[in-house]
Coordinates of C-alpha atoms in Angstrom, one line a residue:
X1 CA -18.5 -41.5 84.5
X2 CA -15.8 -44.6 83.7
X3 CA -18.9 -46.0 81.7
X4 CA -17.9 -43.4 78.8
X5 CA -14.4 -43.1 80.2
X6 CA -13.0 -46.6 80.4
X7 CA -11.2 -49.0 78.2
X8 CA -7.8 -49.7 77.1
X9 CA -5.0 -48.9 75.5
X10 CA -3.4 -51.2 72.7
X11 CA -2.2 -54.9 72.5
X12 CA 1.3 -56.5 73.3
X13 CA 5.3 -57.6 73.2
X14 CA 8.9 -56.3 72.8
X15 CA 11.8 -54.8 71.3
X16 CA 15.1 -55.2 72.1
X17 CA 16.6 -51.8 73.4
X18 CA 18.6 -51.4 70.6
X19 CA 15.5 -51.5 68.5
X20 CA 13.7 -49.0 70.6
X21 CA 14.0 -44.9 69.3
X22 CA 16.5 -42.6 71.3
X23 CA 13.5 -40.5 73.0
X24 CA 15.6 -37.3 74.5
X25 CA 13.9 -34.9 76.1
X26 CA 11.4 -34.2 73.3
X27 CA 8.6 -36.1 74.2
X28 CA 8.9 -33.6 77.8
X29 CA 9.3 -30.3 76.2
X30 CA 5.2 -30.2 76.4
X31 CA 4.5 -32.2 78.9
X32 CA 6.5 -32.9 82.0
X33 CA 6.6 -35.7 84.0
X34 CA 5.3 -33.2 86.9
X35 CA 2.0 -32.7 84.8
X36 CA 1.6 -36.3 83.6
X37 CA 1.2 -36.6 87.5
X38 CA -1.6 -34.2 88.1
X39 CA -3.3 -35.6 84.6
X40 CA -2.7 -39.1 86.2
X41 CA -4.3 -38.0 90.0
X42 CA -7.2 -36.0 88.3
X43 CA -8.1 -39.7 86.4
X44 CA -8.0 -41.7 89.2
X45 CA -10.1 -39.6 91.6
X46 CA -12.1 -40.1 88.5
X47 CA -11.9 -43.8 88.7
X48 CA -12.4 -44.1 92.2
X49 CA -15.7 -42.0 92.7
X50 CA -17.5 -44.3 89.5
X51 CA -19.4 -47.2 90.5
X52 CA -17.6 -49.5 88.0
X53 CA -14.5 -49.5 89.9
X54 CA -14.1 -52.6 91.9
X55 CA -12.9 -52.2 95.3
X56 CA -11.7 -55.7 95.6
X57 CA -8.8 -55.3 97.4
X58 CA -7.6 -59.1 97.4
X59 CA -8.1 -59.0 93.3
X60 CA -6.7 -55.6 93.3
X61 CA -3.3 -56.9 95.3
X62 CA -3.4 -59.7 92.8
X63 CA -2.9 -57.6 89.4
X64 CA -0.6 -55.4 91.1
X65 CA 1.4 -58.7 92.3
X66 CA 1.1 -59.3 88.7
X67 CA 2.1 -55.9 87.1
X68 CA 5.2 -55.2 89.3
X69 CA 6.2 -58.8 88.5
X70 CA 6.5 -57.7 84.5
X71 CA 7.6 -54.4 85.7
X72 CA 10.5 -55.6 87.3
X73 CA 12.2 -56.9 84.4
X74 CA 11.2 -53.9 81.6
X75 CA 14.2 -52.1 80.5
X76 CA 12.9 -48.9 82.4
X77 CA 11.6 -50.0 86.0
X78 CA 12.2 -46.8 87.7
X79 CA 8.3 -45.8 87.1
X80 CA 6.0 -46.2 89.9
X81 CA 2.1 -47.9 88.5
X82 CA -1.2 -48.7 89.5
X83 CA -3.4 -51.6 88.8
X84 CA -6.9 -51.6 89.4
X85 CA -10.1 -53.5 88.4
X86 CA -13.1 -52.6 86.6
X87 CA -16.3 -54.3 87.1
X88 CA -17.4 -54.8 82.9
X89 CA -17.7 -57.8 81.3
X90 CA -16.4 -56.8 78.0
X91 CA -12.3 -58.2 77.1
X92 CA -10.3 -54.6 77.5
X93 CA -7.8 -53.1 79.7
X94 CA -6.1 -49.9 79.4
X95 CA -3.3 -47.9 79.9
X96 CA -3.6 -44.1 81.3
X97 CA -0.8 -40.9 82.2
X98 CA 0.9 -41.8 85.8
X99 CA 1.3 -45.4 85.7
X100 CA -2.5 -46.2 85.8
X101 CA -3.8 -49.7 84.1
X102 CA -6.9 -50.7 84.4
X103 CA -8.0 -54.5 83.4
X104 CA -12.3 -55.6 82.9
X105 CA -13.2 -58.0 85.1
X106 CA -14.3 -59.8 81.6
X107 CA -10.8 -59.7 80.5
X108 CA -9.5 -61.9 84.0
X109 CA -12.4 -63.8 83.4
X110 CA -11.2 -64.7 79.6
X111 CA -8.2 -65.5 79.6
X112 CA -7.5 -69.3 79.5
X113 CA -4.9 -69.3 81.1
X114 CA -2.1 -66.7 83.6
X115 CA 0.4 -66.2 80.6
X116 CA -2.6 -64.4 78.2
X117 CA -3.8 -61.8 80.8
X118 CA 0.4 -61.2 82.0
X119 CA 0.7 -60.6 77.7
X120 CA -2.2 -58.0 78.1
X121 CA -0.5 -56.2 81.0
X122 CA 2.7 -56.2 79.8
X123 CA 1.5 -54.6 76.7
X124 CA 0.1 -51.8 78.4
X125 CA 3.2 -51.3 80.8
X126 CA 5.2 -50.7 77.8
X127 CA 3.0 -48.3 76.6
X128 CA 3.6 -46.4 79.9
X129 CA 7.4 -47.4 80.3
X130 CA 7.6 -46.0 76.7
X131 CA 6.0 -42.5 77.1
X132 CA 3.6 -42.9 74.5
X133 CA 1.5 -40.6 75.8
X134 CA 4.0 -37.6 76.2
X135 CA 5.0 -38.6 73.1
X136 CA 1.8 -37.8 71.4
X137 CA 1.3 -34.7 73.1
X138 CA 4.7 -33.8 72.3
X139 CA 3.8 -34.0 68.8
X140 CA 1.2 -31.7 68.8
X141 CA 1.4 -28.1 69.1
X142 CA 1.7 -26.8 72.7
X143 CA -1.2 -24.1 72.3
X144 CA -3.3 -27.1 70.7
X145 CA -4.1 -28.3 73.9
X146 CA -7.1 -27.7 76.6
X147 CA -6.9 -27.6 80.2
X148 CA -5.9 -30.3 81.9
X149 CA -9.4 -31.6 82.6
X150 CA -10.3 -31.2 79.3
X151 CA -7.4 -33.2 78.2
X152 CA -7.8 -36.3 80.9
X153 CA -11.3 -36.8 79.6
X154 CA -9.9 -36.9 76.1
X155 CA -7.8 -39.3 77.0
X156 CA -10.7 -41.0 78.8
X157 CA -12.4 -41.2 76.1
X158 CA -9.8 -41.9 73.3
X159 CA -9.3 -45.4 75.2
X160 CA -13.3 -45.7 75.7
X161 CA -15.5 -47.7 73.7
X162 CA -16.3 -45.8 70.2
X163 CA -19.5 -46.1 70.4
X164 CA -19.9 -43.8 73.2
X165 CA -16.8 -41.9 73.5
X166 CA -18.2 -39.3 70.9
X167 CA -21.2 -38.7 73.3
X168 CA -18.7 -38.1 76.4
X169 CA -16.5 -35.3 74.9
X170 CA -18.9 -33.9 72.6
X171 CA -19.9 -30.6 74.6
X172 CA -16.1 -30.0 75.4
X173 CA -13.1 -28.7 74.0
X174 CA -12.0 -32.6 74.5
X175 CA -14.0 -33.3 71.1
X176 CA -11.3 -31.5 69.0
X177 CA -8.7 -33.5 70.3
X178 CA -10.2 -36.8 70.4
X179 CA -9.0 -38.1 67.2
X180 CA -4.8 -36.9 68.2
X181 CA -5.2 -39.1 71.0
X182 CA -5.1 -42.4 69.1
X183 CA -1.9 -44.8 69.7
X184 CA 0.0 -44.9 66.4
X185 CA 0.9 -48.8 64.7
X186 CA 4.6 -47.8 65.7
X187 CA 3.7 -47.6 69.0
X188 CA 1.2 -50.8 68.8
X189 CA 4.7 -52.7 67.7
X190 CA 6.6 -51.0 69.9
X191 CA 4.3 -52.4 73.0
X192 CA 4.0 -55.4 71.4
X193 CA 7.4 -56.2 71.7
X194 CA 8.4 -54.5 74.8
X195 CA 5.6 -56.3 76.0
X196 CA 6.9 -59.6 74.9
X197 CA 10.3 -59.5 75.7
X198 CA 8.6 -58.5 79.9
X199 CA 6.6 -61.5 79.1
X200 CA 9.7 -64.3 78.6
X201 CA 12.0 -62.7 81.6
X202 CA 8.9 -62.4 83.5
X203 CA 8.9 -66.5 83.6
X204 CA 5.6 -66.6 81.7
X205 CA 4.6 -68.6 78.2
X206 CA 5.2 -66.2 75.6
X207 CA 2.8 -67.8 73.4
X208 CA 0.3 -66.6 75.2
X209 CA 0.4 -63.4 73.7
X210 CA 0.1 -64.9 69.9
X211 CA -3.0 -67.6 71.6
X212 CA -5.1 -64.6 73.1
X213 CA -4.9 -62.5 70.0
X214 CA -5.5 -65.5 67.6
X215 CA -8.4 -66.5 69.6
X216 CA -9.9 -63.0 69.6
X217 CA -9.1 -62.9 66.1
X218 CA -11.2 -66.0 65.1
X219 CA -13.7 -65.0 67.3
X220 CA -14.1 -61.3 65.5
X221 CA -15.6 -63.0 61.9
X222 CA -18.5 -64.1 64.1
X223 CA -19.3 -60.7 65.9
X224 CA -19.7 -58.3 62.8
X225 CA -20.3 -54.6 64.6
X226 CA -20.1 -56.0 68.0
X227 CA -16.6 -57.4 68.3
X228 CA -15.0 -57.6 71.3
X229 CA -14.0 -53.7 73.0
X230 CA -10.8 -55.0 73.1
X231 CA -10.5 -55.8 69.1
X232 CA -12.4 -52.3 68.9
X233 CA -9.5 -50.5 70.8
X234 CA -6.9 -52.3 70.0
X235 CA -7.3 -53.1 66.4
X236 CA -4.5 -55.7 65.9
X237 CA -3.2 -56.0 61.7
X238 CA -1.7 -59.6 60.1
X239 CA 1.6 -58.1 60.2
X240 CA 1.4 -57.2 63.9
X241 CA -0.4 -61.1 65.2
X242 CA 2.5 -62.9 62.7
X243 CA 5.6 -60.8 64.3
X244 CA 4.1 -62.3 67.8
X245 CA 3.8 -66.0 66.0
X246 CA 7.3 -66.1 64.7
X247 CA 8.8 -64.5 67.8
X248 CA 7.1 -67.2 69.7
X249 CA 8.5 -69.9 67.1
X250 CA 11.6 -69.2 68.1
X251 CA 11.1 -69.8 72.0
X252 CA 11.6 -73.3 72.9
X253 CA 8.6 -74.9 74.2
X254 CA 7.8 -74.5 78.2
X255 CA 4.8 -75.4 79.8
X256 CA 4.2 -72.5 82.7
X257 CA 1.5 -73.6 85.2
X258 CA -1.2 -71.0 86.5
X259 CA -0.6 -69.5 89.9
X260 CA -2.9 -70.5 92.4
X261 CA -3.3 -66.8 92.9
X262 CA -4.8 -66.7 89.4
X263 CA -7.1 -69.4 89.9
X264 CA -8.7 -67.8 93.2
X265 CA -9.3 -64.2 91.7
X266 CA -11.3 -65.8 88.7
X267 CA -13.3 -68.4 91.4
X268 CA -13.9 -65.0 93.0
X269 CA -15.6 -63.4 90.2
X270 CA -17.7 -66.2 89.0
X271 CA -18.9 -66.3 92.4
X272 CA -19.9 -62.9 92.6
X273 CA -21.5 -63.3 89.4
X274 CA -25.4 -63.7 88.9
X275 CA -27.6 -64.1 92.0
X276 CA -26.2 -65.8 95.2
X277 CA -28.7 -69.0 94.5
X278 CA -27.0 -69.2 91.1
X279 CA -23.9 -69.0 92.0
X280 CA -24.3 -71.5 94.6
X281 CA -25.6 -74.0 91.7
X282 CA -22.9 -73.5 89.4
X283 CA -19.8 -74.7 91.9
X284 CA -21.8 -77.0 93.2
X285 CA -22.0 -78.5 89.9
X286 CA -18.4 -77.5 88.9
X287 CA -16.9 -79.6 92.0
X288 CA -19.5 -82.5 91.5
X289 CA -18.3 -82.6 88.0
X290 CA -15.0 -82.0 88.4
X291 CA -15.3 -79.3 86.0
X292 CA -12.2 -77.3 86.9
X293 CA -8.0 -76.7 87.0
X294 CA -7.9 -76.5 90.1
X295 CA -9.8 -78.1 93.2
X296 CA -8.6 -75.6 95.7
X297 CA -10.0 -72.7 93.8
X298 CA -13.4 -74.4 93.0
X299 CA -13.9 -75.5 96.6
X300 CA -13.1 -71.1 97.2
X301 CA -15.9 -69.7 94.4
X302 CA -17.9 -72.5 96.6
X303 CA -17.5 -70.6 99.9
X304 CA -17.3 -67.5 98.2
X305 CA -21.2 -68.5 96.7
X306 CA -22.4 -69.6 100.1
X307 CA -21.3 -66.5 102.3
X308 CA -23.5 -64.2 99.5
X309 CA -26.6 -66.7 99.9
X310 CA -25.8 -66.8 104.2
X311 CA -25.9 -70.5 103.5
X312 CA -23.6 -70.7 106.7
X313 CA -23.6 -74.1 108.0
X314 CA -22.2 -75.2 104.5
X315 CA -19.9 -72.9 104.2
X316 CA -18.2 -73.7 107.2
X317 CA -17.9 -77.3 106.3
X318 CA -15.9 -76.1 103.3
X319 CA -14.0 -73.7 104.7
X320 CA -12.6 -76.8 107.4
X321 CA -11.9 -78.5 104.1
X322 CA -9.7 -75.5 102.6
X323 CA -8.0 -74.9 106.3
X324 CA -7.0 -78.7 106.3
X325 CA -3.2 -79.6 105.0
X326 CA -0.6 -77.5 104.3
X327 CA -0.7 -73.7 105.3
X328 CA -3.7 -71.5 103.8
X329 CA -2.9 -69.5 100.9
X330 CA -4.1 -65.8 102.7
X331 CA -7.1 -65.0 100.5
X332 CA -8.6 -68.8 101.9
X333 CA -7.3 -67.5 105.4
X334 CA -9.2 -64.4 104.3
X335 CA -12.7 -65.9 103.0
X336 CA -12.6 -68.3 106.1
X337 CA -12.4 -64.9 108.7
X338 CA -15.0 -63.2 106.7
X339 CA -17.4 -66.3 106.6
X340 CA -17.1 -66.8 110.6
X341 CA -17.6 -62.7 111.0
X342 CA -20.6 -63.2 108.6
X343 CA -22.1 -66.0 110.5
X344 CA -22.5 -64.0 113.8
X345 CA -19.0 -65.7 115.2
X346 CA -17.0 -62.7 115.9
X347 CA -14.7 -64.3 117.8
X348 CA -13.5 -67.4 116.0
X349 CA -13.3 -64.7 113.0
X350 CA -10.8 -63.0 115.0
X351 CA -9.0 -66.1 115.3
X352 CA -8.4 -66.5 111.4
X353 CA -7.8 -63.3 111.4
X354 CA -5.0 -63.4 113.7
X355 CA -3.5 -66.6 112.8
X356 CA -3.8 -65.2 108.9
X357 CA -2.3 -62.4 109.7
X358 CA 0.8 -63.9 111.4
X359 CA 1.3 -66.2 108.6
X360 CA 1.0 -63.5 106.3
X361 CA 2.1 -60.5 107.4
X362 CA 2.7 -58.8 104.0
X363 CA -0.7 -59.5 102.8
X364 CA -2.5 -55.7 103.3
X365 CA -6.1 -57.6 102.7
X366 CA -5.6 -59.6 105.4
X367 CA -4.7 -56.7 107.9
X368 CA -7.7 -54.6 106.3
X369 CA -10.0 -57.5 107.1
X370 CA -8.7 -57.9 110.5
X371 CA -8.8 -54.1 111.3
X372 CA -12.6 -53.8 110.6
X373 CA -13.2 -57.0 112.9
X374 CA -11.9 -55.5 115.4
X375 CA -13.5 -52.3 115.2
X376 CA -17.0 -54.4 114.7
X377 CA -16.3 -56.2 117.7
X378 CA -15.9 -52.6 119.6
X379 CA -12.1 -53.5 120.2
X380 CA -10.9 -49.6 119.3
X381 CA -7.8 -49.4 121.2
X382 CA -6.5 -53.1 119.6
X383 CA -7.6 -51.6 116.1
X384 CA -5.9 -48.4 117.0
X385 CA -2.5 -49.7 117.6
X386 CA -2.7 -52.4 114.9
X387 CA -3.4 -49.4 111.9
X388 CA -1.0 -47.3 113.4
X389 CA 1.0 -49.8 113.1
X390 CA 0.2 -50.7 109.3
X391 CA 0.9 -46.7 108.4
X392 CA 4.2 -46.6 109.7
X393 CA 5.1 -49.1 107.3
X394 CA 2.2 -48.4 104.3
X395 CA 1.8 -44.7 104.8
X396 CA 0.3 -44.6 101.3
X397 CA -2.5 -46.9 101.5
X398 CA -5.4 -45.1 101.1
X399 CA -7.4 -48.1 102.3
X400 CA -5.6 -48.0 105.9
X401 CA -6.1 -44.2 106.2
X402 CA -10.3 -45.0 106.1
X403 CA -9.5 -47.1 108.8
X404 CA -7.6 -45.3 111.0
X405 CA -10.7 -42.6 110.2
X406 CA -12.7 -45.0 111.2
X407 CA -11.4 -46.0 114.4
X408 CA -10.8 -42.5 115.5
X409 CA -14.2 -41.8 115.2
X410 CA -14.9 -45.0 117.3
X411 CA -12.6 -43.2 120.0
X412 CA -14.4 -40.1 120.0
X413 CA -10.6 -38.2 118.2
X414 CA -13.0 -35.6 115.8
X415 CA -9.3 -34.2 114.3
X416 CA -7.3 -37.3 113.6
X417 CA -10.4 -38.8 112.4
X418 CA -11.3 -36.4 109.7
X419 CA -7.3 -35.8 109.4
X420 CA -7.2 -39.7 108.2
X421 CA -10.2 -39.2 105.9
X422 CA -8.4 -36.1 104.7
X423 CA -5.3 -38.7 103.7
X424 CA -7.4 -40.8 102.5
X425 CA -9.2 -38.7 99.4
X426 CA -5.5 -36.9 98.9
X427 CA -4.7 -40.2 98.0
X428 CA -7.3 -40.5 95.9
X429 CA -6.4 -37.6 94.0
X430 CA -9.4 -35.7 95.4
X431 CA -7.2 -32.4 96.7
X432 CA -10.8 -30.6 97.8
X433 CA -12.3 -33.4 99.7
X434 CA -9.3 -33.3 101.2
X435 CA -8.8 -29.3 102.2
X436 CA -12.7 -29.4 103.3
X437 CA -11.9 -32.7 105.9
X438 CA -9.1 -31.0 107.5
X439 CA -11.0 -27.7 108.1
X440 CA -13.7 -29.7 109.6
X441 CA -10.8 -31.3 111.9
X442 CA -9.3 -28.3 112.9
X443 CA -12.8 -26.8 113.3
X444 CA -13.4 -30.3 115.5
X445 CA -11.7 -28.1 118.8
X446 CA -9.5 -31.2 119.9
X447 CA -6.3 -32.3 119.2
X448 CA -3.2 -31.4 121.1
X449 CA -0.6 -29.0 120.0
X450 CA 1.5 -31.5 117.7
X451 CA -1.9 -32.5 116.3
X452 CA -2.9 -29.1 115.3
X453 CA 0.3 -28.6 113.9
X454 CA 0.6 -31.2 111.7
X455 CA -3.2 -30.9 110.3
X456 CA -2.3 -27.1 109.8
X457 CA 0.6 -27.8 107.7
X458 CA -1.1 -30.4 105.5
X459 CA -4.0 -27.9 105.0
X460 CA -1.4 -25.8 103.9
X461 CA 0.5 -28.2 101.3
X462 CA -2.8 -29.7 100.5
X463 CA -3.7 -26.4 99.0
X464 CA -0.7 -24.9 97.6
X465 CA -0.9 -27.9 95.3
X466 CA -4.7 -27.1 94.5
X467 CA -4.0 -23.7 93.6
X468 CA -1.0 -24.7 91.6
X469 CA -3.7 -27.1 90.1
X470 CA -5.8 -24.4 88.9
X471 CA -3.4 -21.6 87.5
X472 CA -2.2 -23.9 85.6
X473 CA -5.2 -26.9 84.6

């Protein structure tokens, strides 16, 4: 479905806040921030059931190590978001009701350098911090609109590729609305600047917002019909890409060097690109060569490429290489567990994944990693107490709550198990999924009292909020 759902929503920078229009409660009237919620939940369970979403949890950690960065210093920070990844070559990102931004895995792979793709996401943010969205369903009659289904997939759509977003809505109500759905050129300068001004106090080069859109720019009088989906969602005007320039002017000069964060997530993708063989080739070549920015991160896509072809022996040579020195950034500590647990060495996978995990004990990839070892290696109890122990502090994660599901059912505990699934697609946003696994829990017949207890009264809350759902869409 996020093949004729996806894309983005606009382009980039910032206005100072006594620039920015005196919003009031208007832009709420129609459409509180209770139902920009729901629409937001009803996307992403959306988002998570299509194949094109990458479940990469290290890249996902990345962009939202990224996002909250920017976040941090807009002028309205109170708003929780979402980052996640979709697997599409094409140069877009998007942003969506509830905080959600998506970026294409051809956008990270684009960008030259850290400071253009932080230029894209701060864009977006500000089209979120901003309200745009309320905004333009404010400004529309309040009988105008659908359900609420009918009015995510507009929104879907609206920020899809035009091509086929007319073929997604077309037997819905969506279709009608389409067109009211478009971000306005106040709004584009409005994000631009917002965007911009996240982009200098975030510590990044603000000329990389004025370099990514030049570049595209240039590159448009070559593509005709096809230009890039990000050019075709975000058209950008002279006026807008000069306001960026001359801001940018005015900045004295800084040269901001790429994290090595940055440099790891794109190694990642290239290697996961093409066939394993391939991949293999192409950083072979790259660190023959010395075709790269940054040795670390080539010698990575290298291990990355050998685990996928179970070219072992190699692998492990370079992961010695990456262990050596100072301490591991985690996603090495990660690759070098999952290459050992790949190579039929469970235990010296533990290892890394212990001594990673101690060195990093904020990094929830890590702990994720480590978790499933444990569970492969039929340690239940050890994986038991470490989740638990990862919920008390991250009882949100979605990704933990599959886990503990996981490991419950490796312990024979039919309730908690299909209690943790039932967290798990609540978090989600998938409500039903959610009722049905708890009434197959409490169906399960074990469980002690408190157990039963607190499954009943999520069954409950679970669907009090589904019915609320559907009286009023």
């Amino acid at each position: 479905m996020l093949r004729t759902l996806l894309a983005l929503s606009l382009a980039l920078q910032s206005v100072a806040a006594a620039d920015l229009p005196d919003l009031g409660e208007v832009s709420r009237q129609y459409f509180s921030d209770q139902e920009e919620q729901a629409l937001g939940r009803i996307i992403m369970r959306d988002v998570y059931a299509d194949p094109r979403y990458l479940d990469d949890p290290e890249i996902e950690t990345y962009l939202n190590q990224l996002g909250y960065k920017l976040v941090s210093v807009s002028t309205r920070n109170q708003r929780e978001f979402i980052f996640f990844v979709v697997d599409d070559p094409s140069i877009n990102a998007f942003a969506m009701p509830g905080g959600n931004i998506g970026i294409h895995t051809g956008l990270l792979l684009a960008a030259q350098n850290e400071s253009e793709l932080a230029s894209v996401v701060a864009h977006e943010i500000a089209h979120v911090t901003q309200d745009h969205i309320a905004r333009m369903v404010a400004s529309q009659n309040q009988s105008y609109w659908p359900t609420m289904a009918a009015l995510a997939l507009a929104l879907l759509a609206a920020r899809s590729n035009p091509n086929v977003a007319g073929a997604a809505i077309a037997t819905t109500q969506a279709y009608s609305i389409q067109n009211q759905l478009n971000f306005s050129r106040d709004y584009e300068r409005e994000a631009d600047r917002l965007g911009y001004d996240m982009l200098t106090r975030g510590g990044f080069d603000p000329r990389g917002m004025s370099g990514f859109f030049n570049r595209l720019e240039r590159a448009n009088r070559f593509y005709d019909s096809s230009a890039p989906a990000y050019l075709r969602t975000h058209p950008l005007t002279t006026d807008r890409i000069a306001d960026m320039a001359a801001r940018s002017e005015d900045t004295p000069y800084q040269q901001v060097a790429d994290s090595l964060d940055f440099q790891l997530v794109r190694a990642r993708l290239r290697a996961q690109a093409d066939s394993p063989q391939d991949a293999v080739q192409a950083a072979r070549a790259a660190l023959k060569d010395k075709r790269y920015s940054n040795e670390i991160a080539a010698r990575y896509g290298l291990v990355t490429a050998l685990v996928r072809a179970r070219q072992f022996a190699e692998a492990e040579t370079e992961v010695k290489k990456l262990l050596a020195g100072q301490t591991p950034h985690p996603m090495i500590q990660q690759l070098a567990a999952r290459s050992a647990l790949a190579a039929g060495n469970p235990a010296l996978a533990l290892q890394r994944y212990q001594s990673g995990s101690t060195v990093h004990p904020g990094y929830q990839p890590l702990q994720y990693g480590y978790i499933s070892a444990l569970l492969a290696a039929g340690r239940s109890h050890d994986a038991l107490a470490r989740v638990d122990r990862q919920l008390a502090l991250y009882p949100l994660d979605r990704r933990l709550w599959r886990l503990a599901a996981q490991t419950h059912a490796q312990l024979g505990h039919r309730l908690l198990s299909h209690r943790a699934q039932a967290e798990a697609a609540a978090l989600s946003g998938n409500l039903i999924a959610a009722i049905e696994q708890i009434g197959l829990g409490l169906k399960a017949g074990d469980g002690n009292f408190q157990e039963l207890s607190a499954a009943e009264a999520r069954q409950r809350e679970w669907q009090a909020a589904e019915k609320a759902l559907r009286k009023n869409p």
